[in-house]
Short mmCIF file of C-alpha atoms in Angstrom, two decimals:
data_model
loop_
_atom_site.label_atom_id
_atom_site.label_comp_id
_atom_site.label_asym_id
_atom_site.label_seq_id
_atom_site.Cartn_x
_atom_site.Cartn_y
_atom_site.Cartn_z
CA UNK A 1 0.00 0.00 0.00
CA UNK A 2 0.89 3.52 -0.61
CA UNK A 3 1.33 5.59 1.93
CA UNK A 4 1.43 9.69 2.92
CA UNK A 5 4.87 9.93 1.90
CA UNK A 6 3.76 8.94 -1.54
CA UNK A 7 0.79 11.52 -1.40
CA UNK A 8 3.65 14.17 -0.06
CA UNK A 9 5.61 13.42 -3.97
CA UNK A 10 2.65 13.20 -5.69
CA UNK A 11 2.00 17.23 -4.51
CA UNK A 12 5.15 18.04 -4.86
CA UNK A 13 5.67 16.61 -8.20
CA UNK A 14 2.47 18.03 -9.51
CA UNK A 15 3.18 21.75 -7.93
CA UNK A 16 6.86 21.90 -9.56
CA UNK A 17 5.53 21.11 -12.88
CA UNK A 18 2.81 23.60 -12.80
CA UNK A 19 2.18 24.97 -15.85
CA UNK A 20 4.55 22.89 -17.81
CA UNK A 21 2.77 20.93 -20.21
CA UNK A 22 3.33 18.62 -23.61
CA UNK A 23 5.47 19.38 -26.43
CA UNK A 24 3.10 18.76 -29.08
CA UNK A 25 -0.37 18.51 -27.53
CA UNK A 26 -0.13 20.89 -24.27
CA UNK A 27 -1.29 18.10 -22.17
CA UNK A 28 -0.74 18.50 -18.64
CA UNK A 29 2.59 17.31 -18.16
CA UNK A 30 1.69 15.60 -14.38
CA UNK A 31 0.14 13.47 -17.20
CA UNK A 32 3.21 12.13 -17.77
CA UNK A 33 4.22 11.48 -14.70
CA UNK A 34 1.52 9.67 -13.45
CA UNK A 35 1.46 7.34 -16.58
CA UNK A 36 5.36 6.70 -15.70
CA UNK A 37 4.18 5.82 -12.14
CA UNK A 38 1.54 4.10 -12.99
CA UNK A 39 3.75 1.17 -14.75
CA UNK A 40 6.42 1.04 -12.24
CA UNK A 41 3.64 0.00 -10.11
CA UNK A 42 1.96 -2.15 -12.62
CA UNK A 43 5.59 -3.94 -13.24
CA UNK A 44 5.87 -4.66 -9.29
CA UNK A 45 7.73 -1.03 -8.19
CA UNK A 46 7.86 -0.79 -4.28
CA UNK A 47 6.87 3.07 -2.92
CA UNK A 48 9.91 4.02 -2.86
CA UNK A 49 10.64 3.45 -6.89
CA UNK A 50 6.66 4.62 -7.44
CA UNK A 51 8.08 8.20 -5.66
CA UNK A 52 11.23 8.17 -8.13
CA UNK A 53 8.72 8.05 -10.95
CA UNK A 54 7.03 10.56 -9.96
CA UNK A 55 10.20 13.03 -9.69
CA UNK A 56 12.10 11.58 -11.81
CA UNK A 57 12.02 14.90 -14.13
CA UNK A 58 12.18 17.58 -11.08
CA UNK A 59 16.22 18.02 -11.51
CA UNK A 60 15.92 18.68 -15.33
CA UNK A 61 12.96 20.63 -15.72
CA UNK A 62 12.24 22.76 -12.66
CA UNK A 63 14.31 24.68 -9.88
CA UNK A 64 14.60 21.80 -7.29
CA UNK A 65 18.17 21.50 -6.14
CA UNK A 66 19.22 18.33 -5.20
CA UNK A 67 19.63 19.12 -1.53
CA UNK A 68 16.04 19.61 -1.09
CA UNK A 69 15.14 16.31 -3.04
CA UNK A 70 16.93 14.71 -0.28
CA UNK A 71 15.84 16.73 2.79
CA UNK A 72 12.32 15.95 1.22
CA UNK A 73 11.95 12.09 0.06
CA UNK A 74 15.23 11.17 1.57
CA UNK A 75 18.49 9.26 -0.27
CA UNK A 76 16.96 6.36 -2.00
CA UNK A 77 14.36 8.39 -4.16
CA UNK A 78 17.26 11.00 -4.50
CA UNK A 79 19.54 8.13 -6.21
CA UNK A 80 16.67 7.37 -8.40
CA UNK A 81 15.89 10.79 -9.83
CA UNK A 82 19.25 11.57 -10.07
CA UNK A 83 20.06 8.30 -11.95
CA UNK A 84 17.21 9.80 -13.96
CA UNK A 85 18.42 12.85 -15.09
CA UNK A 86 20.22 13.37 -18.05
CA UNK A 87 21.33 16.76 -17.09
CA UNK A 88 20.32 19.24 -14.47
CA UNK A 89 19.15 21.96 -15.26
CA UNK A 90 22.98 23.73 -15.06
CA UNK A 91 24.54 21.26 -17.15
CA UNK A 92 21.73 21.80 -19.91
CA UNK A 93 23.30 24.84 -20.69
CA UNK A 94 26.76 23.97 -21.34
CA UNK A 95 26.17 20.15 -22.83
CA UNK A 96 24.69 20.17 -26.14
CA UNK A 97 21.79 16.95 -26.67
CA UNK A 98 24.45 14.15 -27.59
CA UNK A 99 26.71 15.00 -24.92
CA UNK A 100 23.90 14.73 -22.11
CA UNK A 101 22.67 11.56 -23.43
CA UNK A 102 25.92 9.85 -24.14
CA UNK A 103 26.80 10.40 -20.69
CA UNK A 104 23.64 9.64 -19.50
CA UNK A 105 24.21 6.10 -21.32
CA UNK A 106 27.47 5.44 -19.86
CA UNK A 107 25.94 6.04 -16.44
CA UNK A 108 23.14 4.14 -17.10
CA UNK A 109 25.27 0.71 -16.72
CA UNK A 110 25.85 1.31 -13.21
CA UNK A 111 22.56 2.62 -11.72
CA UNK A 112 20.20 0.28 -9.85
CA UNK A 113 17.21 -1.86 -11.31
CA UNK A 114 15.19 0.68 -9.27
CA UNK A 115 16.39 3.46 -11.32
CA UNK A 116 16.52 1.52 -14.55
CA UNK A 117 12.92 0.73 -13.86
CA UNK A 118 11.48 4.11 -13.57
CA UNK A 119 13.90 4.82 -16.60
CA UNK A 120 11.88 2.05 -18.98
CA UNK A 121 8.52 3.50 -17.74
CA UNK A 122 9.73 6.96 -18.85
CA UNK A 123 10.95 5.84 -22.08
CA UNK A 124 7.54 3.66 -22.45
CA UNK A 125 5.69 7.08 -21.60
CA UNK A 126 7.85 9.29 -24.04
CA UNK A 127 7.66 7.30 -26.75
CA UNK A 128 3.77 6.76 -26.59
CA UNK A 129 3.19 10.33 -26.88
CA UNK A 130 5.83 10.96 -29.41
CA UNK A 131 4.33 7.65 -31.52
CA UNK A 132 0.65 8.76 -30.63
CA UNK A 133 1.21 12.61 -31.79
CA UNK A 134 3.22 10.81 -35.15
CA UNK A 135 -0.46 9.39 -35.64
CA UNK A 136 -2.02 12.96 -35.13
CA UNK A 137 0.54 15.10 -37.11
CA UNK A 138 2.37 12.93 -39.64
CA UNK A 139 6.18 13.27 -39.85
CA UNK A 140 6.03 16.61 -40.64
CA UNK A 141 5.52 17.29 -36.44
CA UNK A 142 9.63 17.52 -36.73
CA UNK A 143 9.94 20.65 -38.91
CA UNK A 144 9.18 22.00 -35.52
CA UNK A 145 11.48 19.75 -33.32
CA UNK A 146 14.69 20.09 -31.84
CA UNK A 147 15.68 16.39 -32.82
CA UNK A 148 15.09 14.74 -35.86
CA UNK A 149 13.78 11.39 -35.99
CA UNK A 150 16.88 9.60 -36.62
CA UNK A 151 18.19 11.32 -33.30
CA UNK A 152 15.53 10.14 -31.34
CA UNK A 153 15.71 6.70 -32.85
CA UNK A 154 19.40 6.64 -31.78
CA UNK A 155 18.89 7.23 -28.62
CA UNK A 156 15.65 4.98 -28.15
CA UNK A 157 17.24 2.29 -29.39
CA UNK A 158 20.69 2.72 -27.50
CA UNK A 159 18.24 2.74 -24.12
CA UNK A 160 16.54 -0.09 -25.35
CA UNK A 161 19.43 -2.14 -25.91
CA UNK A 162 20.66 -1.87 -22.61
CA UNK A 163 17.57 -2.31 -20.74
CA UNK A 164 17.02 -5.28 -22.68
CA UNK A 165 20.38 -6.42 -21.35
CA UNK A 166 19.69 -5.53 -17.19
CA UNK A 167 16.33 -6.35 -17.01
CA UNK A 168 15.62 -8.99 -19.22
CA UNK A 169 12.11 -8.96 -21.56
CA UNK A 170 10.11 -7.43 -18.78
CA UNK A 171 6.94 -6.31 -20.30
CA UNK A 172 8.11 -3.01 -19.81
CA UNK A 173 11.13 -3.41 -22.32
CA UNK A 174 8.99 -5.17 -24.44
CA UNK A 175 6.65 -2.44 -24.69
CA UNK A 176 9.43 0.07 -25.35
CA UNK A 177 10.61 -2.77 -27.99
CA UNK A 178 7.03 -2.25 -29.59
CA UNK A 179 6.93 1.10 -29.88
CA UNK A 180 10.71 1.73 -30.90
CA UNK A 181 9.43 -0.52 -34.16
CA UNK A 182 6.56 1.85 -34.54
CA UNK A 183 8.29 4.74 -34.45
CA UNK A 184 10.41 3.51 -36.80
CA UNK A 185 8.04 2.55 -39.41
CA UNK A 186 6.42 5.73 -39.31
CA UNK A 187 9.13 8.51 -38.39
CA UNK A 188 12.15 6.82 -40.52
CA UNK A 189 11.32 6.65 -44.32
CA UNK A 190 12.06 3.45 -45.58
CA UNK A 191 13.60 3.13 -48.89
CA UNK A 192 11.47 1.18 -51.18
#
C-alpha cells in the first residue's frame, strides 16, 4: 500500500511542474508522470521506486536543487531521480543533446534496477506520446522539433538495448521494444 509519503511526492511533483505541459499537444505534463508511475507499479515497483517516478524529471525541468530532493523524500528516491536525469538543469546549458545523453548512457550501466525501472517506464511514456502525436501530425511534427527522428531513434534504441540487457524482456522493455518498431516505421522513411 501507498502511503502519505507517496501523497507528499505526488504534490510536490504536480506543484513543480505547474504549468509545464506537452510538447506537441499541451497536455498536462503531471500526465506524464503519473502514466510513468503508474507502470512502475503495474511492473511490481515498491513506494519508494513509485516516488522516483514521480520526480524523476524535477532536476531537469524545474528549480529543485538536489539538496532539497533529499531533505524531502530522503536518499533512495534521491539516487533514483538523479540516476534519472540526463542533465540538471545547469549542465543543460553547457552540454549540447548528444553529450547529455551519451553520458547519461554510460551512467546508465551502473545505476540500480530501481532506477533503470522508472527509466523504462519513462521511455515507455515518451515514446507513446511521441508515436501517438506521429499518428495525429504525420512526420512533418519535426519541422518544428529540436531532434530529428533519426536522433531520437538513436537514442531509443541505444536505451533499449541496454535495458534489454539488465532487465531482461520485462513487459516493460517489451513495450518500449514495440513502440521503438513503430516509431520507426512511421518517423524513418524506408527506402522502397
Amino acid at each position: 500500500m501507498l502511503s502519505a509519503r507517496f501523497e507528499q511526492a505526488l504534490a510536490f511533483a504536480a506543484r513543480r511542474h505547474t504549468g509545464q505541459v506537452r510538447h506537441n499537444t499541451h497536455t498536462p505534463y503531471v500526465s506524464h508522470l503519473l502514466a510513468t508511475c503508474a507502470i512502475v507499479l503495474e511492473e511490481g515497483g515498491d513506494e519508494t521506486t513509485a516516488i522516483g517516478a514521480l520526480l524523476h524529471d524535477v532536476l531537469e525541468d524545474q528549480p529543485t536543487s538536489r539538496d532539497e530532493l533529499r531533505d524531502a523524500f530522503g536518499d533512495d528516491v534521491y539516487r533514483i531521480v538523479h540516476d534519472c536525469t540526463d542533465a540538471d538543469a545547469d549542465e543543460r546549458t553547457r552540454l549540447t543533446w548528444w553529450e547529455r545523453k551519451r553520458a547519461h548512457l554510460g551512467r546508465m550501466g551502473g545505476v540500480s534496477d530501481q532506477s533503470l525501472l522508472v527509466i523504462a517506464a519513462d521511455k515507455v511514456c515518451s515514446l507513446q506520446s511521441l508515436v501517438d502525436d506521429l499518428h495525429r501530425f504525420g512526420p512533418a511534427l519535426f519541422a518544428t522539433s529540436a531532434r530529428t527522428a533519426d536522433e531520437l531513434l538513436w537514442n531509443y534504441r541505444e536505451v533499449l538495448g541496454l535495458l534489454a540487457s539488465r532487465l531482461g524482456d520485462r513487459p516493460v522493455v517489451a513495450r518500449l521494444r514495440r513502440l521503438v518498431a513503430e516509431f520507426t516505421e512511421l518517423a524513418v522513411p524506408q527506402p522502397r
